[in-house]
Coordinates of N, CA and C in Angstrom, one line a residue:
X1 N 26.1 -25.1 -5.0 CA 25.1 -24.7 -5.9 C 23.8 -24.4 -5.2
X2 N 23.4 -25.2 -4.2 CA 22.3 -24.7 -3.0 C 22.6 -23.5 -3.2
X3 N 23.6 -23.0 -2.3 CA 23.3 -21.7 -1.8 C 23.2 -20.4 -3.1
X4 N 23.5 -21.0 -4.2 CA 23.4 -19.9 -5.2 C 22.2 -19.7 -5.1
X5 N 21.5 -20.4 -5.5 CA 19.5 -20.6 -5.4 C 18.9 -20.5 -4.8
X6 N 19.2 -20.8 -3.3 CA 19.0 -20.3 -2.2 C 18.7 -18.8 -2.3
X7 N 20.4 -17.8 -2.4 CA 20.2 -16.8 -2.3 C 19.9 -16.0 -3.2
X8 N 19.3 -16.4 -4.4 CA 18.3 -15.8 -5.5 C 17.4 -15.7 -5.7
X9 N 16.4 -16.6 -4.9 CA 15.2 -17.2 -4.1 C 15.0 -16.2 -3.2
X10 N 15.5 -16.7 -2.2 CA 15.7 -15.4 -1.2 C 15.5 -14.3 -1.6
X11 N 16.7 -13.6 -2.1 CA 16.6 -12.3 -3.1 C 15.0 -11.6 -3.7
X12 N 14.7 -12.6 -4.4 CA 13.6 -12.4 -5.1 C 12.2 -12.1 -4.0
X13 N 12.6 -13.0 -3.3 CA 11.2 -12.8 -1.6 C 11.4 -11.6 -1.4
X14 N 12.3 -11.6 -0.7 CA 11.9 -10.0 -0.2 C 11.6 -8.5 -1.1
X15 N 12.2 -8.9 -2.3 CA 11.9 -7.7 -3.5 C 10.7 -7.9 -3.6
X16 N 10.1 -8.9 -3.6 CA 8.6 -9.0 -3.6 C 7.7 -8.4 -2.9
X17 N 8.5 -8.7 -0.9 CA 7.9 -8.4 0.3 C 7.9 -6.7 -0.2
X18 N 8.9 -6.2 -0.7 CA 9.1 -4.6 -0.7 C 8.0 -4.3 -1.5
X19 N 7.1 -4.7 -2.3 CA 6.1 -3.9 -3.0 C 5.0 -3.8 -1.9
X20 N 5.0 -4.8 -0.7 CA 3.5 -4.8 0.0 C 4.1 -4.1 1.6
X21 N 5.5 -3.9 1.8 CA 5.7 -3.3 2.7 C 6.9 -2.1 2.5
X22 N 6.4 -1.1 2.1 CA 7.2 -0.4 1.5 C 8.6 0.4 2.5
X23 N 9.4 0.7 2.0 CA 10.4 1.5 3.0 C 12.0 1.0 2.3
X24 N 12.2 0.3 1.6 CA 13.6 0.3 0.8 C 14.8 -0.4 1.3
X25 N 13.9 -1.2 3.0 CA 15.4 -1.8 3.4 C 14.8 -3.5 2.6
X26 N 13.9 -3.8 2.7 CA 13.3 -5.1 2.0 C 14.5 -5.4 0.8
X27 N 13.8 -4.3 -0.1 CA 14.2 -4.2 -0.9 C 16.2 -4.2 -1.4
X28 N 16.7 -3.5 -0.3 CA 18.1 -3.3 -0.1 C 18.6 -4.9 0.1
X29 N 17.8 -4.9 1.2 CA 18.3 -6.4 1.7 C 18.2 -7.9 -0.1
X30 N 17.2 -7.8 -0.6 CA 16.9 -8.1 -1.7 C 18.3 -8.2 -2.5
X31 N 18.9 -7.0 -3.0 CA 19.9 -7.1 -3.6 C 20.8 -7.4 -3.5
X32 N 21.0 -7.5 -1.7 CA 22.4 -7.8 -1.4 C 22.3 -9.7 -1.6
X33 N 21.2 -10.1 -1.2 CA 21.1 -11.3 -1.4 C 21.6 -11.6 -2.7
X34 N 20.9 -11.2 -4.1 CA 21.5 -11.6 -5.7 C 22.8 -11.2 -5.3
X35 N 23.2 -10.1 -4.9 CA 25.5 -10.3 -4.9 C 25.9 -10.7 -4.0
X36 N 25.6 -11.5 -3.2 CA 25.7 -12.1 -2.3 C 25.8 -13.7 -3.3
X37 N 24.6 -14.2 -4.2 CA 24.8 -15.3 -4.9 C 25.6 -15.2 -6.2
X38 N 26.3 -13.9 -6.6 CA 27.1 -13.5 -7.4 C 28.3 -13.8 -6.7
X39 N 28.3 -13.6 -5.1 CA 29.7 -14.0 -5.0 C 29.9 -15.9 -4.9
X40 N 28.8 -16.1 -4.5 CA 29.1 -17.8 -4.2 C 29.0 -18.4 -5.9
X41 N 28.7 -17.4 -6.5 CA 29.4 -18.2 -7.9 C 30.6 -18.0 -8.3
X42 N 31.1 -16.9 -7.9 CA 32.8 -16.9 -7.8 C 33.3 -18.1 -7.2
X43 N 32.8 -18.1 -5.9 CA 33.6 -19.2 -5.1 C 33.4 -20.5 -5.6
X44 N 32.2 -20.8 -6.2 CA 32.2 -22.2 -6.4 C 32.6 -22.3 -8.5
X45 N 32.5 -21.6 -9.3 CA 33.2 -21.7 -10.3 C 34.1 -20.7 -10.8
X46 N 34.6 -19.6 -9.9 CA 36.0 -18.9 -10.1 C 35.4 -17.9 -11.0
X47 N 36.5 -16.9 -11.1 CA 36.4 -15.7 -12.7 C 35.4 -14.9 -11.9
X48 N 35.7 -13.6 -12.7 CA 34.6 -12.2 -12.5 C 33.2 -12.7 -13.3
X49 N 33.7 -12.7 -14.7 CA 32.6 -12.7 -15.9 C 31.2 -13.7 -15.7
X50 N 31.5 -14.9 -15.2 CA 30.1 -15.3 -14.8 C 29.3 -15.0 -13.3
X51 N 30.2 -14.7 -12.7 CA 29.2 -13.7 -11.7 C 28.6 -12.8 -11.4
X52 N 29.1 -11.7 -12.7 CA 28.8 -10.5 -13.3 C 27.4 -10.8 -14.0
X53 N 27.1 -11.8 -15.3 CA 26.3 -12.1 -15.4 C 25.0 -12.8 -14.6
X54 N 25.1 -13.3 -13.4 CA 24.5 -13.7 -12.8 C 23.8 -12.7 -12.3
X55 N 24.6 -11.6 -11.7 CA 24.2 -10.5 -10.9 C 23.2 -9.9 -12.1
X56 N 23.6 -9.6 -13.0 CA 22.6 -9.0 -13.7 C 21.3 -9.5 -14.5
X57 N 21.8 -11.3 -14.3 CA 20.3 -11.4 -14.6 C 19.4 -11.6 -13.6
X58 N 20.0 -11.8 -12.4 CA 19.4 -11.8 -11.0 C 18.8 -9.9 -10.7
X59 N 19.4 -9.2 -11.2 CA 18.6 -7.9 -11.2 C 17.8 -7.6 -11.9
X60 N 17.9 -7.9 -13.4 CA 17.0 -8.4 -14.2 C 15.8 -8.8 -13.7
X61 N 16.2 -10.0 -13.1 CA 14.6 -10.8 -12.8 C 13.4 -9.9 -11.5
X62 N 14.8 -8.9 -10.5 CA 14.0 -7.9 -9.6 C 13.8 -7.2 -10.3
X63 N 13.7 -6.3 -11.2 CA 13.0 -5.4 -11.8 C 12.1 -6.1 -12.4
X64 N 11.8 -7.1 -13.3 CA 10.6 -7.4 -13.9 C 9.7 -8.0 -12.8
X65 N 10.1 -8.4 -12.0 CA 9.6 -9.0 -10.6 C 8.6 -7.5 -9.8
X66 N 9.2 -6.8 -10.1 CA 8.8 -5.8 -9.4 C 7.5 -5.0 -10.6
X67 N 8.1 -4.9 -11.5 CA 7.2 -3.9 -12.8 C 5.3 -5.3 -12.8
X68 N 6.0 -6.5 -12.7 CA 4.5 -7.1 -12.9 C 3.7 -7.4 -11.3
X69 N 4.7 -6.8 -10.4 CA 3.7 -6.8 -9.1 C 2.7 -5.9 -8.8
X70 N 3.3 -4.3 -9.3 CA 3.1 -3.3 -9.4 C 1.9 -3.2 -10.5
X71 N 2.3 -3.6 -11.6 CA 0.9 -3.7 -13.1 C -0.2 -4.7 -12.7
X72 N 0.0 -5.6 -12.3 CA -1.1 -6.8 -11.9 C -1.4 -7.2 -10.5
X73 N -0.4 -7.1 -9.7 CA -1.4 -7.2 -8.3 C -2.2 -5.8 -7.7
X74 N -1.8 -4.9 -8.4 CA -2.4 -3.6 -7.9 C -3.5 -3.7 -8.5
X75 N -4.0 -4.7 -9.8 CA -5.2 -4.3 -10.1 C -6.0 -6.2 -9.4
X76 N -5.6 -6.7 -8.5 CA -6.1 -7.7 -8.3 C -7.0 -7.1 -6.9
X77 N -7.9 -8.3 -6.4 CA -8.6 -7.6 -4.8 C -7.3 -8.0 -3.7
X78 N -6.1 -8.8 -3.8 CA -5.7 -8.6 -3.1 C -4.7 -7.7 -2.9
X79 N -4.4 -7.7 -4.0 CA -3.5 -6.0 -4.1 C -4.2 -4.6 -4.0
X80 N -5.1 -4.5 -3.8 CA -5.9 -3.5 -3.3 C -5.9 -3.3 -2.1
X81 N -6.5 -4.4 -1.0 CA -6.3 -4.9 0.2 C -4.4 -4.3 0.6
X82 N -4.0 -4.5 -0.1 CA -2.9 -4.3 0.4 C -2.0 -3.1 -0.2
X83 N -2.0 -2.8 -1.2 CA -1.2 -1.7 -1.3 C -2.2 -0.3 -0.8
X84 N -1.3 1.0 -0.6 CA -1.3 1.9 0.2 C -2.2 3.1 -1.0
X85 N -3.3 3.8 -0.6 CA -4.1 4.5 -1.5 C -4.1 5.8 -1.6
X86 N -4.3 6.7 -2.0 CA -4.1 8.2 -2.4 C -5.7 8.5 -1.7
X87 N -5.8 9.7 -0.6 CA -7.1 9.4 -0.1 C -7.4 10.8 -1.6
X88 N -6.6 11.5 -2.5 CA -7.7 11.8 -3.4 C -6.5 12.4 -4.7
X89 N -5.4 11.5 -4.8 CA -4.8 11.7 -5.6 C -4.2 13.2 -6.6
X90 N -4.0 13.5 -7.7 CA -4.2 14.6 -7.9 C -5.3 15.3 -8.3
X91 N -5.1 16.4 -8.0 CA -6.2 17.5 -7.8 C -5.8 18.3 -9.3
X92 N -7.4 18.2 -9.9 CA -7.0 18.9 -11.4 C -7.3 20.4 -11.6
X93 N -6.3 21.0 -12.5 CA -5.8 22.4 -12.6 C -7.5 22.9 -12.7
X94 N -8.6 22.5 -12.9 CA -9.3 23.7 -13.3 C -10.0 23.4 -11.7
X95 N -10.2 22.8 -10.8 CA -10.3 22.4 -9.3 C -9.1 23.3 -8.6
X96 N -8.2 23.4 -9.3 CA -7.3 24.4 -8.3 C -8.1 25.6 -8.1
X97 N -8.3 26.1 -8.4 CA -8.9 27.6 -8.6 C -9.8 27.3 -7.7
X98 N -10.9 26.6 -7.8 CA -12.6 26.7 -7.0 C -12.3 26.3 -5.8
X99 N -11.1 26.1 -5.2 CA -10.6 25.7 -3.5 C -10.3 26.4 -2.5
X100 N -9.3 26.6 -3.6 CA -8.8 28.3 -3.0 C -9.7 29.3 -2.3
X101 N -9.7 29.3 -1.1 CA -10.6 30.4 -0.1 C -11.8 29.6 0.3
X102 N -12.3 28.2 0.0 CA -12.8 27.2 0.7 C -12.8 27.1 1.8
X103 N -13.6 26.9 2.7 CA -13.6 26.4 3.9 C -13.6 24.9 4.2
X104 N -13.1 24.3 5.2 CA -13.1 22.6 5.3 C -12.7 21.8 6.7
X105 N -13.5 20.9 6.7 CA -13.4 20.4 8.8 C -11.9 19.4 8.6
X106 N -11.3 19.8 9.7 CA -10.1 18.4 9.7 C -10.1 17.4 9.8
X107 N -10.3 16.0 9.2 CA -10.9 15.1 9.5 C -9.7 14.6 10.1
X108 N -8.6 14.8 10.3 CA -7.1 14.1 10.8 C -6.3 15.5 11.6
X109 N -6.1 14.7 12.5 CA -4.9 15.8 13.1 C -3.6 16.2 12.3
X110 N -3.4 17.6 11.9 CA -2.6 17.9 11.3 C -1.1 18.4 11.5
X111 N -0.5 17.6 11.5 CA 1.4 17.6 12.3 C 2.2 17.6 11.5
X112 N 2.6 18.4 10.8 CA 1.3 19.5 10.0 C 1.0 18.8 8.7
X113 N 0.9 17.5 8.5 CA 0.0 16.9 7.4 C -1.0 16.3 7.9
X114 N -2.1 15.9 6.8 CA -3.3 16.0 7.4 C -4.4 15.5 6.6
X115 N -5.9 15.2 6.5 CA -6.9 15.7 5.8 C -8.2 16.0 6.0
X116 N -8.0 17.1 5.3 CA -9.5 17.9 5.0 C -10.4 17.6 4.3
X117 N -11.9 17.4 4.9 CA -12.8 17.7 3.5 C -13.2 19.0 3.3
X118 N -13.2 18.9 2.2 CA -14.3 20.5 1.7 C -14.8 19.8 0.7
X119 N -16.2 20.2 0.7 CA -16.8 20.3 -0.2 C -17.5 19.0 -0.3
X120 N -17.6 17.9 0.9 CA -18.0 16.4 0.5 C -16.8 15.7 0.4
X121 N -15.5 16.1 -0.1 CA -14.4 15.3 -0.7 C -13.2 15.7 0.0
X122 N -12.8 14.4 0.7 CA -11.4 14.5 1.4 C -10.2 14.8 0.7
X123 N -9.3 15.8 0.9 CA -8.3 15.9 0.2 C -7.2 15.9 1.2
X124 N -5.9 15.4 0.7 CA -4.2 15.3 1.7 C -4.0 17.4 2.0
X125 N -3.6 17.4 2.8 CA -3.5 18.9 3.4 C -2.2 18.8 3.8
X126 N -1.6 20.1 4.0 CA -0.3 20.6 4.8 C -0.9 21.9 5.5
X127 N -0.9 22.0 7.0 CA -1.2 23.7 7.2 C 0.1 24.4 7.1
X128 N -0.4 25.5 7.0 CA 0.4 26.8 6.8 C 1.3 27.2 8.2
X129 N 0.5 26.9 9.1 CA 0.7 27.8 10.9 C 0.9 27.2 11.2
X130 N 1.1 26.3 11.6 CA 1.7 25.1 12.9 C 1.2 23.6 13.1
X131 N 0.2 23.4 13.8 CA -0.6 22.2 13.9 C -2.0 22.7 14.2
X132 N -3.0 21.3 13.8 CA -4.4 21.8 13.8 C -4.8 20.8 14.3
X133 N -5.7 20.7 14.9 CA -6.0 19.0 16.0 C -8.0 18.7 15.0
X134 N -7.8 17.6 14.9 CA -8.9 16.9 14.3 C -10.4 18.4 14.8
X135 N -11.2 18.4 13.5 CA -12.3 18.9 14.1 C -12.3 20.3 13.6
X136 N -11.4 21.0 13.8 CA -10.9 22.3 13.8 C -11.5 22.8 11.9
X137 N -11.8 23.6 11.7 CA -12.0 24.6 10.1 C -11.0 25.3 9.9
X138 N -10.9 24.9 8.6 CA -9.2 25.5 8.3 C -9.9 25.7 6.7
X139 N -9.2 26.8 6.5 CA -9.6 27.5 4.9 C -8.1 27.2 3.7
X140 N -8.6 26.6 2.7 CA -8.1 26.3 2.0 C -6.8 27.6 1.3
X141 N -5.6 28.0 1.6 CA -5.1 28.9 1.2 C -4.2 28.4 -0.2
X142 N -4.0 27.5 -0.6 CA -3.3 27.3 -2.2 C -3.3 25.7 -2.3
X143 N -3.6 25.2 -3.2 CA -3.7 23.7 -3.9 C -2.7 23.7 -4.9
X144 N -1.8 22.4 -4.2 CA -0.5 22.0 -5.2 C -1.2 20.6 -6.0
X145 N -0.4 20.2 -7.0 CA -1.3 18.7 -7.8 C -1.4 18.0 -6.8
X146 N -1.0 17.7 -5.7 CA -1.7 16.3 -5.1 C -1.9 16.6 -3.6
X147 N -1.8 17.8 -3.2 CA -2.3 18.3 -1.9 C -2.7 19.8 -1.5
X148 N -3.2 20.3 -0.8 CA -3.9 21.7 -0.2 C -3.2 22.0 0.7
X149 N -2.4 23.4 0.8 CA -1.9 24.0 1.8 C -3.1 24.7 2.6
X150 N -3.7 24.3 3.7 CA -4.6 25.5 4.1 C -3.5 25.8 5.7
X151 N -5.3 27.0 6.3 CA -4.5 27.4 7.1 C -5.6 27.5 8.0
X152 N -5.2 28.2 9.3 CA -6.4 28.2 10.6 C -7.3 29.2 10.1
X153 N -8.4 29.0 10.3 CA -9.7 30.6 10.2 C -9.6 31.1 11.3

């Protein structure tokens, strides 16, 4: 019985760890732990049907586990501190237009992503030509919703 709890506990840790360290194996690992305690309920009280339910309320509990880390620690100071920020999120349709043909300094070396300011305001970049090393002016050639394709002047 330990190790069922154990490994739903477990389970649950690292689905947690996955919202503040992102990449999907936390997370992977996470799940295998809940069917992993889906199987040790086989073995210690036999049948499919209750370790079926197990599994699914143990996924159950990682998904709401996840949806209230995501809704309330992102708006806490430590969840700020720690989750990962949009240096300028999406870029709105009537801003698309006034970019276009902009001029802007690299503030990041671009391989080939990157960011630019123009205008006072840092935005995510992709260049067009190859790579662009910090410093460099590069002209704004088309704005997608959440980043600027420019290119070398």
């Amino acid at each position: 019985m330990l190790k069922i709890f154990a490994s739903i506990l477990f389970g649950y840790l690292l689905i947690a760890l996955e919202a503040i360290v992102p990449g999907g194996i936390l997370g992977l690992l996470g799940f295998i732990c809940l069917l992993a305690s889906s199987y040790f309920v086989h073995l210690e009280f036999g049948g499919w049907i209750l370790p079926a339910l197990v599994f699914l309320a143990g996924c159950l509990g990682g998904v709401l586990l996840m949806f209230f880390q995501f809704k309330l620690l992102s708006r806490s100071k430590l969840g700020k501190d720690l989750f990962v920020h949009s240096t300028s999120g999406r870029i709105d349709e009537a801003r698309h237009l006034e970019l276009v043909g902009k001029r802007g300094i690299a503030r990041t070396d671009h391989h080939p992503e990157g960011i630019i300011r123009v205008e006072g305001k840092d935005y995510d970049a992709c260049i067009s030509d190859g790579f662009a090393p910090q410093g460099v002016e590069l002209e704004v050639a088309k704005a997608e919703p959440f980043r600027l394709i420019v290119r070398r002047v």
